[in-house]
Amino acid sequence: MLEVSQRGQAMPWSPFRKLTPYADAAKQRGLTVHHLNIGQPDIETPPSVLAAVQQADIRVLEYSPSAGHDSYRRKLAHYYQGVGIDVAAPDILVTAGGSEAILFALLSCLNPGDEVIIPEPFYGAYPSFAVAAGVHIVPVTSHIEHDYALPPIAELERVITPRTKAILVCNPSNPTGYVYSRTELEQLRDLCLRHHLFLLSDEAYREFCYDAPYVSALHLAGLEQHVVLIDTISKRYSACGARIGALVTKNRAVQEVALKFAQMRVSPPGLAQLLGEAATDLPATYFDDAKAEYLSRRNLLVKRLQAMPGVVCPVPSGAFYVMAHLPVDDTSRFAQWLLEEFEHEGQTLMISPAAGFYATPGLGRQEARLAYVRNVEVLDQAMDCLALALTIYPGRTA
């Protein structure tokens, strides 16, 4: 009999997309579904960025170099220098979104069977990349009672084995919105130096730090050869569909190996590189309005959630997500119920159950991630739905 691969069977479903069929069915019944399940902003992609593609005079859409167009890499280097990251074009590999950068980082720094330590809850796609790369995630739990801060370094050090090759962090964090402090990052630096580990740092949300300063792993003196920075234009320019990211490292051996993987897929998207290059020409003030808008959305969402009986919701310092403890038996069951059985004035909402953001079995069953990527009027309507739903859900626990 024909069988699919064990790797394919081990690949998990996306924790933020697996309920899509239920949302589609709800829409077919005439409901408005407020999508707070995924980080797709409604903020307009800058028109000048789109114009760079729309107005391009191209006769033949050729392959780019596997590492990306030199002109774009030089402009990206200038962008990073503007946020205090001292890199040059040769330190940058252009990728098909941050997703490919994550995969290339794992493939370049770890062997099959090696271990990567990740504070949980973590970005829900990390387990899929780990399966694809044949590496094992070793989770260390952060807790809602401490705002999902970095776990004590001793807890991370305790799980290091001869198979441990890297630590992976997302800063600011998806899904928690936590922003790691310089002290926390310096502790990670010392741990990586002590045990000869790579530090893979996913920094897709650097522009959106509200209550804490942004500190990059590449700001840490003495760790330059250990850091692989993962990045994307998806969030900062609201250009998720462009699929343009970057792997940034000053480690020449890692860059050379990553380039081999890049040559395997030939080149990153050509038209999207034009878009990305145009984005680097935007003034630094471009982010002021977007940041202020996300901050107002955060404040509204947190205020509404904290007013709901039984809900625990820390105030996130960055990104555009909140993680909340809900007074329900199981957020996966609750999220499906919202789409199948609940409506309020012709509306409902879609959330991401948090179990998919944990590797430790049993954790996250009463937590959910909500993305504040819709305007405040829509968020208010979604919170009206959630507040009512929590009072009538059959599996309510408080």
Coordinates of C-alpha atoms in Angstrom, one line a residue:
M1 CA 0.0 0.0 0.0
L2 CA 1.1 3.5 -0.7
E3 CA 1.9 5.5 2.4
V4 CA 2.8 9.2 2.9
S5 CA 6.0 10.1 4.7
Q6 CA 6.5 9.9 8.5
R7 CA 7.7 13.4 8.3
G8 CA 4.4 14.5 6.7
Q9 CA 2.4 12.6 9.3
A10 CA 4.4 14.3 12.1
M11 CA 3.8 17.8 10.6
P12 CA 1.3 19.6 12.9
W13 CA -1.6 21.6 11.6
S14 CA -1.3 25.4 12.0
P15 CA -2.7 26.5 15.3
F16 CA -4.0 29.7 13.8
R17 CA -5.4 28.2 10.5
K18 CA -6.8 24.8 11.5
L19 CA -10.3 26.3 12.3
T20 CA -10.6 28.0 8.9
P21 CA -13.2 25.5 7.6
Y22 CA -15.5 26.3 10.5
A23 CA -15.0 30.1 9.8
D24 CA -15.8 29.5 6.1
A25 CA -19.0 27.6 7.1
A26 CA -20.0 30.4 9.5
K27 CA -19.6 33.0 6.7
Q28 CA -21.7 30.8 4.3
R29 CA -24.4 31.0 7.0
G30 CA -24.3 34.8 6.7
L31 CA -22.2 35.6 9.8
T32 CA -19.5 38.2 10.0
V33 CA -16.4 36.5 11.4
H34 CA -13.9 38.9 13.1
H35 CA -10.5 37.3 12.4
L36 CA -8.4 37.8 15.5
N37 CA -6.7 34.5 14.9
I38 CA -3.9 35.5 12.6
G39 CA -1.4 38.4 12.3
Q40 CA -2.7 39.8 9.0
P41 CA -2.9 43.6 9.6
D42 CA -5.6 45.7 8.0
I43 CA -3.2 48.7 7.8
E44 CA -2.7 49.8 4.2
T45 CA 0.5 48.6 2.5
P46 CA 2.3 51.8 1.6
P47 CA 1.2 52.9 -1.9
S48 CA 4.7 53.9 -3.0
V49 CA 5.9 50.4 -2.2
L50 CA 3.1 48.8 -4.3
A51 CA 3.9 51.4 -7.1
A52 CA 7.4 50.1 -7.3
V53 CA 6.0 46.8 -8.7
Q54 CA 3.1 48.3 -10.6
Q55 CA 5.2 50.7 -12.5
A56 CA 8.3 48.5 -13.0
D57 CA 9.5 48.5 -16.6
I58 CA 10.3 44.8 -17.0
R59 CA 10.6 42.9 -20.2
V60 CA 11.9 39.6 -18.8
L61 CA 11.4 38.6 -15.2
E62 CA 14.7 37.0 -14.6
Y63 CA 16.1 35.0 -11.7
S64 CA 17.8 37.1 -9.1
P65 CA 21.0 36.0 -7.4
S66 CA 20.3 33.3 -4.9
A67 CA 21.2 35.6 -2.0
G68 CA 18.9 38.3 -3.4
H69 CA 19.6 41.4 -5.5
D70 CA 22.7 43.3 -4.4
S71 CA 20.9 46.6 -4.5
Y72 CA 18.3 45.3 -2.1
R73 CA 20.8 43.8 0.2
R74 CA 22.8 47.1 0.4
K75 CA 19.6 49.0 1.2
L76 CA 18.6 46.4 3.8
A77 CA 22.1 46.8 5.4
H78 CA 21.5 50.6 5.6
Y79 CA 18.1 49.9 7.2
Y80 CA 19.6 47.6 9.9
Q81 CA 22.4 50.1 10.5
G82 CA 19.6 52.6 11.3
V83 CA 18.4 50.5 14.2
G84 CA 21.9 50.0 15.5
I85 CA 22.7 46.6 13.9
D86 CA 26.1 46.8 12.3
V87 CA 25.9 44.6 9.3
A88 CA 26.8 44.9 5.6
A89 CA 25.3 43.4 2.4
P90 CA 27.3 40.2 2.5
D91 CA 25.8 39.4 6.0
I92 CA 22.3 39.3 4.5
L93 CA 20.6 36.5 2.6
V94 CA 17.2 37.4 1.2
T95 CA 14.6 34.7 1.8
A96 CA 11.0 33.9 0.8
G97 CA 9.5 35.4 3.9
G98 CA 10.6 35.0 7.5
S99 CA 9.4 31.4 7.2
E100 CA 12.2 30.4 4.8
A101 CA 14.7 32.2 7.0
I102 CA 13.6 30.1 10.0
L103 CA 14.0 26.9 8.0
F104 CA 17.4 27.9 6.6
A105 CA 18.6 28.8 10.1
L106 CA 17.7 25.4 11.5
L107 CA 19.1 23.6 8.5
S108 CA 22.3 25.6 8.6
C109 CA 23.0 25.4 12.3
L110 CA 21.7 22.0 13.5
N111 CA 22.0 18.4 12.3
P112 CA 19.1 16.0 12.2
G113 CA 18.5 14.8 15.8
D114 CA 20.0 17.9 17.4
E115 CA 18.0 20.0 19.9
V116 CA 16.9 23.6 19.9
I117 CA 15.7 25.2 23.2
I118 CA 12.7 27.5 22.8
P119 CA 10.8 29.4 25.5
E120 CA 7.1 28.5 25.3
P121 CA 4.6 29.6 24.3
F122 CA 6.3 30.2 21.0
Y123 CA 5.3 31.0 17.4
G124 CA 3.0 28.2 16.3
A125 CA 4.9 27.4 13.1
Y126 CA 8.2 26.6 14.8
P127 CA 7.3 22.9 15.4
S128 CA 6.6 22.5 11.6
F129 CA 10.0 23.9 10.8
A130 CA 11.6 21.6 13.4
V131 CA 9.9 18.6 11.8
A132 CA 11.0 19.7 8.3
A133 CA 14.6 20.1 9.5
G134 CA 14.6 16.9 11.6
V135 CA 15.5 18.6 14.9
H136 CA 13.9 18.4 18.3
I137 CA 12.3 21.3 20.2
V138 CA 13.1 21.4 23.9
P139 CA 10.6 23.7 25.5
V140 CA 11.2 25.8 28.7
T141 CA 7.9 27.3 30.0
S142 CA 7.3 31.0 30.6
H143 CA 4.3 31.8 32.7
I144 CA 1.4 34.2 32.4
E145 CA 1.8 35.2 36.1
H146 CA 5.2 36.7 35.1
D147 CA 3.9 38.3 31.8
Y148 CA 5.6 35.5 29.9
A149 CA 9.0 36.8 30.7
L150 CA 12.1 34.8 29.8
P151 CA 12.3 31.8 32.2
P152 CA 15.2 31.8 34.7
I153 CA 18.5 31.1 32.9
A154 CA 19.0 28.2 35.3
E155 CA 15.9 26.5 33.8
L156 CA 17.3 26.8 30.3
E157 CA 20.7 25.6 31.3
R158 CA 19.2 22.6 33.1
V159 CA 17.9 21.2 29.8
I160 CA 21.1 21.6 27.8
T161 CA 22.5 18.2 26.6
P162 CA 25.3 17.2 24.2
R163 CA 22.7 17.4 21.4
T164 CA 21.8 21.1 22.2
K165 CA 23.0 23.4 19.4
A166 CA 20.8 26.5 19.6
I167 CA 18.4 28.6 21.5
L168 CA 15.5 30.2 19.5
V169 CA 13.7 33.3 20.7
C170 CA 11.1 35.7 19.2
N171 CA 11.6 39.3 20.3
P172 CA 9.1 41.0 20.5
S173 CA 7.3 37.8 21.0
N174 CA 4.7 36.2 18.9
P175 CA 2.4 35.0 20.5
T176 CA 2.8 36.8 23.9
G177 CA 3.9 40.3 22.9
Y178 CA 6.6 40.2 25.5
V179 CA 9.7 42.3 24.8
Y180 CA 13.0 40.8 26.2
S181 CA 15.0 43.3 28.2
R182 CA 18.7 43.9 27.6
T183 CA 19.4 42.1 30.9
E184 CA 17.5 39.0 29.7
L185 CA 19.3 39.0 26.4
E186 CA 22.7 39.4 28.0
Q187 CA 21.9 36.4 30.2
L188 CA 21.2 34.5 27.0
R189 CA 24.4 35.7 25.5
D190 CA 26.4 34.4 28.4
L191 CA 24.6 31.1 28.3
C192 CA 25.3 30.7 24.6
L193 CA 29.0 31.6 25.0
R194 CA 29.3 29.2 28.0
H195 CA 27.9 26.3 26.1
H196 CA 28.9 27.2 22.5
L197 CA 25.3 27.6 21.2
F198 CA 23.8 29.5 18.4
L199 CA 21.2 32.2 19.2
L200 CA 18.5 32.3 16.6
S201 CA 16.6 35.5 17.0
D202 CA 13.3 36.1 15.3
E203 CA 12.8 39.9 15.2
A204 CA 9.9 40.4 12.9
Y205 CA 8.2 42.9 15.2
R206 CA 11.0 45.2 16.1
E207 CA 9.2 48.3 15.0
F208 CA 6.3 47.7 17.4
C209 CA 7.7 48.0 20.9
Y210 CA 5.5 50.2 23.1
D211 CA 6.6 50.1 26.8
A212 CA 10.1 48.7 26.5
P213 CA 13.1 49.5 24.2
Y214 CA 14.0 47.2 21.3
V215 CA 17.2 45.3 21.8
S216 CA 18.5 43.0 19.1
A217 CA 20.6 39.9 19.6
L218 CA 23.0 41.6 17.2
H219 CA 23.4 44.5 19.7
L220 CA 25.1 42.1 22.2
A221 CA 28.9 42.6 22.2
G222 CA 30.8 39.4 21.9
L223 CA 28.0 37.2 20.4
E224 CA 28.3 38.2 16.8
Q225 CA 29.5 34.8 15.6
H226 CA 26.7 33.0 17.4
V227 CA 23.7 35.1 16.3
V228 CA 21.4 34.3 13.3
L229 CA 18.8 37.0 13.0
I230 CA 15.5 36.1 11.3
D231 CA 13.5 38.9 9.7
T232 CA 10.6 39.7 7.3
I233 CA 9.0 42.8 5.8
S234 CA 5.5 41.2 6.3
K235 CA 4.7 42.9 9.6
R236 CA 6.6 46.2 9.5
Y237 CA 5.2 47.2 6.1
S238 CA 1.9 45.3 6.3
A239 CA 3.1 43.3 3.3
C240 CA 2.5 39.7 4.4
G241 CA 1.7 38.5 0.9
A242 CA 5.0 39.7 -0.5
R243 CA 6.9 36.8 1.1
I244 CA 10.2 38.6 1.5
G245 CA 12.4 38.0 4.5
A246 CA 16.0 37.9 5.5
L247 CA 18.6 35.7 7.3
V248 CA 21.2 38.0 8.8
T249 CA 24.4 36.8 10.4
K250 CA 28.1 37.8 10.6
N251 CA 29.1 34.1 10.8
R252 CA 30.6 33.5 7.4
A253 CA 30.3 29.7 7.7
V254 CA 26.6 29.9 8.4
Q255 CA 26.1 32.4 5.5
E256 CA 27.9 30.1 3.1
V257 CA 25.9 27.0 4.1
A258 CA 22.6 29.0 4.0
L259 CA 23.5 30.1 0.5
K260 CA 23.6 26.5 -0.6
F261 CA 20.0 26.0 0.6
A262 CA 19.1 29.3 -1.1
Q263 CA 20.6 28.0 -4.4
M264 CA 18.4 24.9 -4.0
R265 CA 15.4 27.1 -4.5
V266 CA 17.3 29.2 -7.0
S267 CA 16.2 32.7 -6.0
P268 CA 13.8 34.7 -3.8
P269 CA 10.7 36.3 -5.3
G270 CA 11.8 38.9 -7.9
L271 CA 8.9 41.3 -7.9
A272 CA 8.7 41.2 -4.1
Q273 CA 12.3 42.3 -3.9
L274 CA 11.4 45.4 -5.9
L275 CA 8.7 46.0 -3.3
G276 CA 11.0 45.4 -0.4
E277 CA 13.7 47.7 -1.9
A278 CA 11.1 50.5 -2.3
A279 CA 10.1 50.0 1.4
T280 CA 13.6 50.8 2.6
D281 CA 13.2 54.3 1.1
L282 CA 10.3 55.1 3.3
P283 CA 11.1 57.7 6.0
A284 CA 11.7 56.5 9.5
T285 CA 8.5 58.5 10.5
Y286 CA 6.5 56.0 8.5
F287 CA 6.2 53.8 11.6
D288 CA 4.9 56.5 13.9
D289 CA 1.3 56.3 12.7
A290 CA 1.3 52.5 12.5
K291 CA 2.8 52.2 16.0
A292 CA 0.3 54.7 17.5
E293 CA -2.6 52.8 15.8
Y294 CA -1.5 49.4 17.2
L295 CA -1.0 51.0 20.6
S296 CA -4.6 52.3 20.7
R297 CA -5.8 48.8 19.6
R298 CA -3.7 47.1 22.3
N299 CA -5.1 49.4 25.0
L300 CA -8.7 48.8 23.9
L301 CA -8.3 45.0 23.7
V302 CA -6.5 44.7 27.0
K303 CA -9.1 46.9 28.7
R304 CA -12.0 44.9 27.4
L305 CA -10.4 41.6 28.2
Q306 CA -9.4 42.5 31.7
A307 CA -13.0 43.7 32.4
M308 CA -14.4 40.2 31.6
P309 CA -14.9 38.0 34.7
G310 CA -12.4 35.2 34.9
V311 CA -10.1 36.5 32.1
V312 CA -6.4 37.0 32.9
C313 CA -4.6 39.1 30.3
P314 CA -1.1 40.6 30.8
V315 CA -0.3 43.9 29.0
P316 CA 2.0 43.0 26.0
S317 CA 4.9 45.4 25.5
G318 CA 5.3 44.7 21.7
A319 CA 4.1 43.1 18.5
F320 CA 0.3 43.0 18.0
Y321 CA -0.9 40.0 20.0
V322 CA -2.2 39.3 23.5
M323 CA -2.2 35.9 25.2
A324 CA -5.1 35.5 27.6
H325 CA -6.4 32.9 30.1
L326 CA -10.1 32.3 29.5
P327 CA -12.5 30.8 32.0
V328 CA -13.3 27.9 29.7
D329 CA -12.7 24.1 29.8
D330 CA -10.7 24.1 26.5
T331 CA -10.0 27.0 24.2
S332 CA -9.8 24.7 21.2
R333 CA -13.4 23.5 21.9
F334 CA -14.4 27.1 22.7
A335 CA -13.0 28.5 19.5
Q336 CA -14.8 25.9 17.4
W337 CA -18.0 26.5 19.4
L338 CA -17.7 30.3 18.6
L339 CA -17.8 29.5 14.9
E340 CA -20.3 26.7 14.9
E341 CA -22.9 27.6 17.6
F342 CA -22.5 31.2 18.7
E343 CA -23.6 34.5 17.1
H344 CA -24.3 37.9 18.4
E345 CA -26.1 40.4 16.1
G346 CA -24.9 38.4 13.1
Q347 CA -21.3 38.3 14.3
T348 CA -18.8 36.0 15.9
L349 CA -15.0 35.9 16.2
M350 CA -12.1 33.6 15.5
I351 CA -9.3 33.1 18.0
S352 CA -6.2 30.9 18.1
P353 CA -6.2 28.3 20.8
A354 CA -2.9 28.4 22.7
A355 CA -2.2 24.6 23.0
G356 CA -0.6 24.9 19.5
F357 CA 1.9 27.4 20.9
Y358 CA 3.3 24.9 23.5
A359 CA 5.3 21.8 23.1
T360 CA 4.7 20.6 26.7
P361 CA 1.6 18.4 26.6
G362 CA -1.4 19.8 28.4
L363 CA -0.3 23.4 28.5
G364 CA -2.3 26.2 26.9
R365 CA -5.6 24.5 27.1
Q366 CA -7.2 27.5 28.8
E367 CA -5.2 30.2 26.9
A368 CA -5.8 31.8 23.6
R369 CA -3.9 34.3 21.4
L370 CA -5.8 37.2 19.9
A371 CA -4.3 39.5 17.3
Y372 CA -5.2 43.2 17.4
V373 CA -4.9 43.6 13.6
R374 CA -8.3 45.1 13.1
N375 CA -9.4 48.7 13.7
V376 CA -10.8 49.7 17.1
E377 CA -14.4 49.6 16.0
V378 CA -14.1 46.0 14.8
L379 CA -12.1 45.0 17.9
D380 CA -14.9 46.5 20.1
Q381 CA -17.5 44.5 18.2
A382 CA -15.4 41.4 18.6
M383 CA -15.1 41.9 22.3
D384 CA -18.8 42.4 22.6
C385 CA -19.1 38.9 21.1
L386 CA -16.5 37.4 23.3
A387 CA -17.9 38.9 26.5
L388 CA -21.3 37.5 25.8
A389 CA -19.9 34.1 24.6
L390 CA -18.0 33.6 27.9
T391 CA -21.3 34.0 29.9
I392 CA -23.2 31.4 27.9
Y393 CA -20.6 28.9 26.8
P394 CA -21.5 25.4 28.2
G395 CA -18.0 24.7 29.2
R396 CA -17.4 27.8 31.2
T397 CA -15.3 27.1 34.3
A398 CA -15.8 30.2 36.4

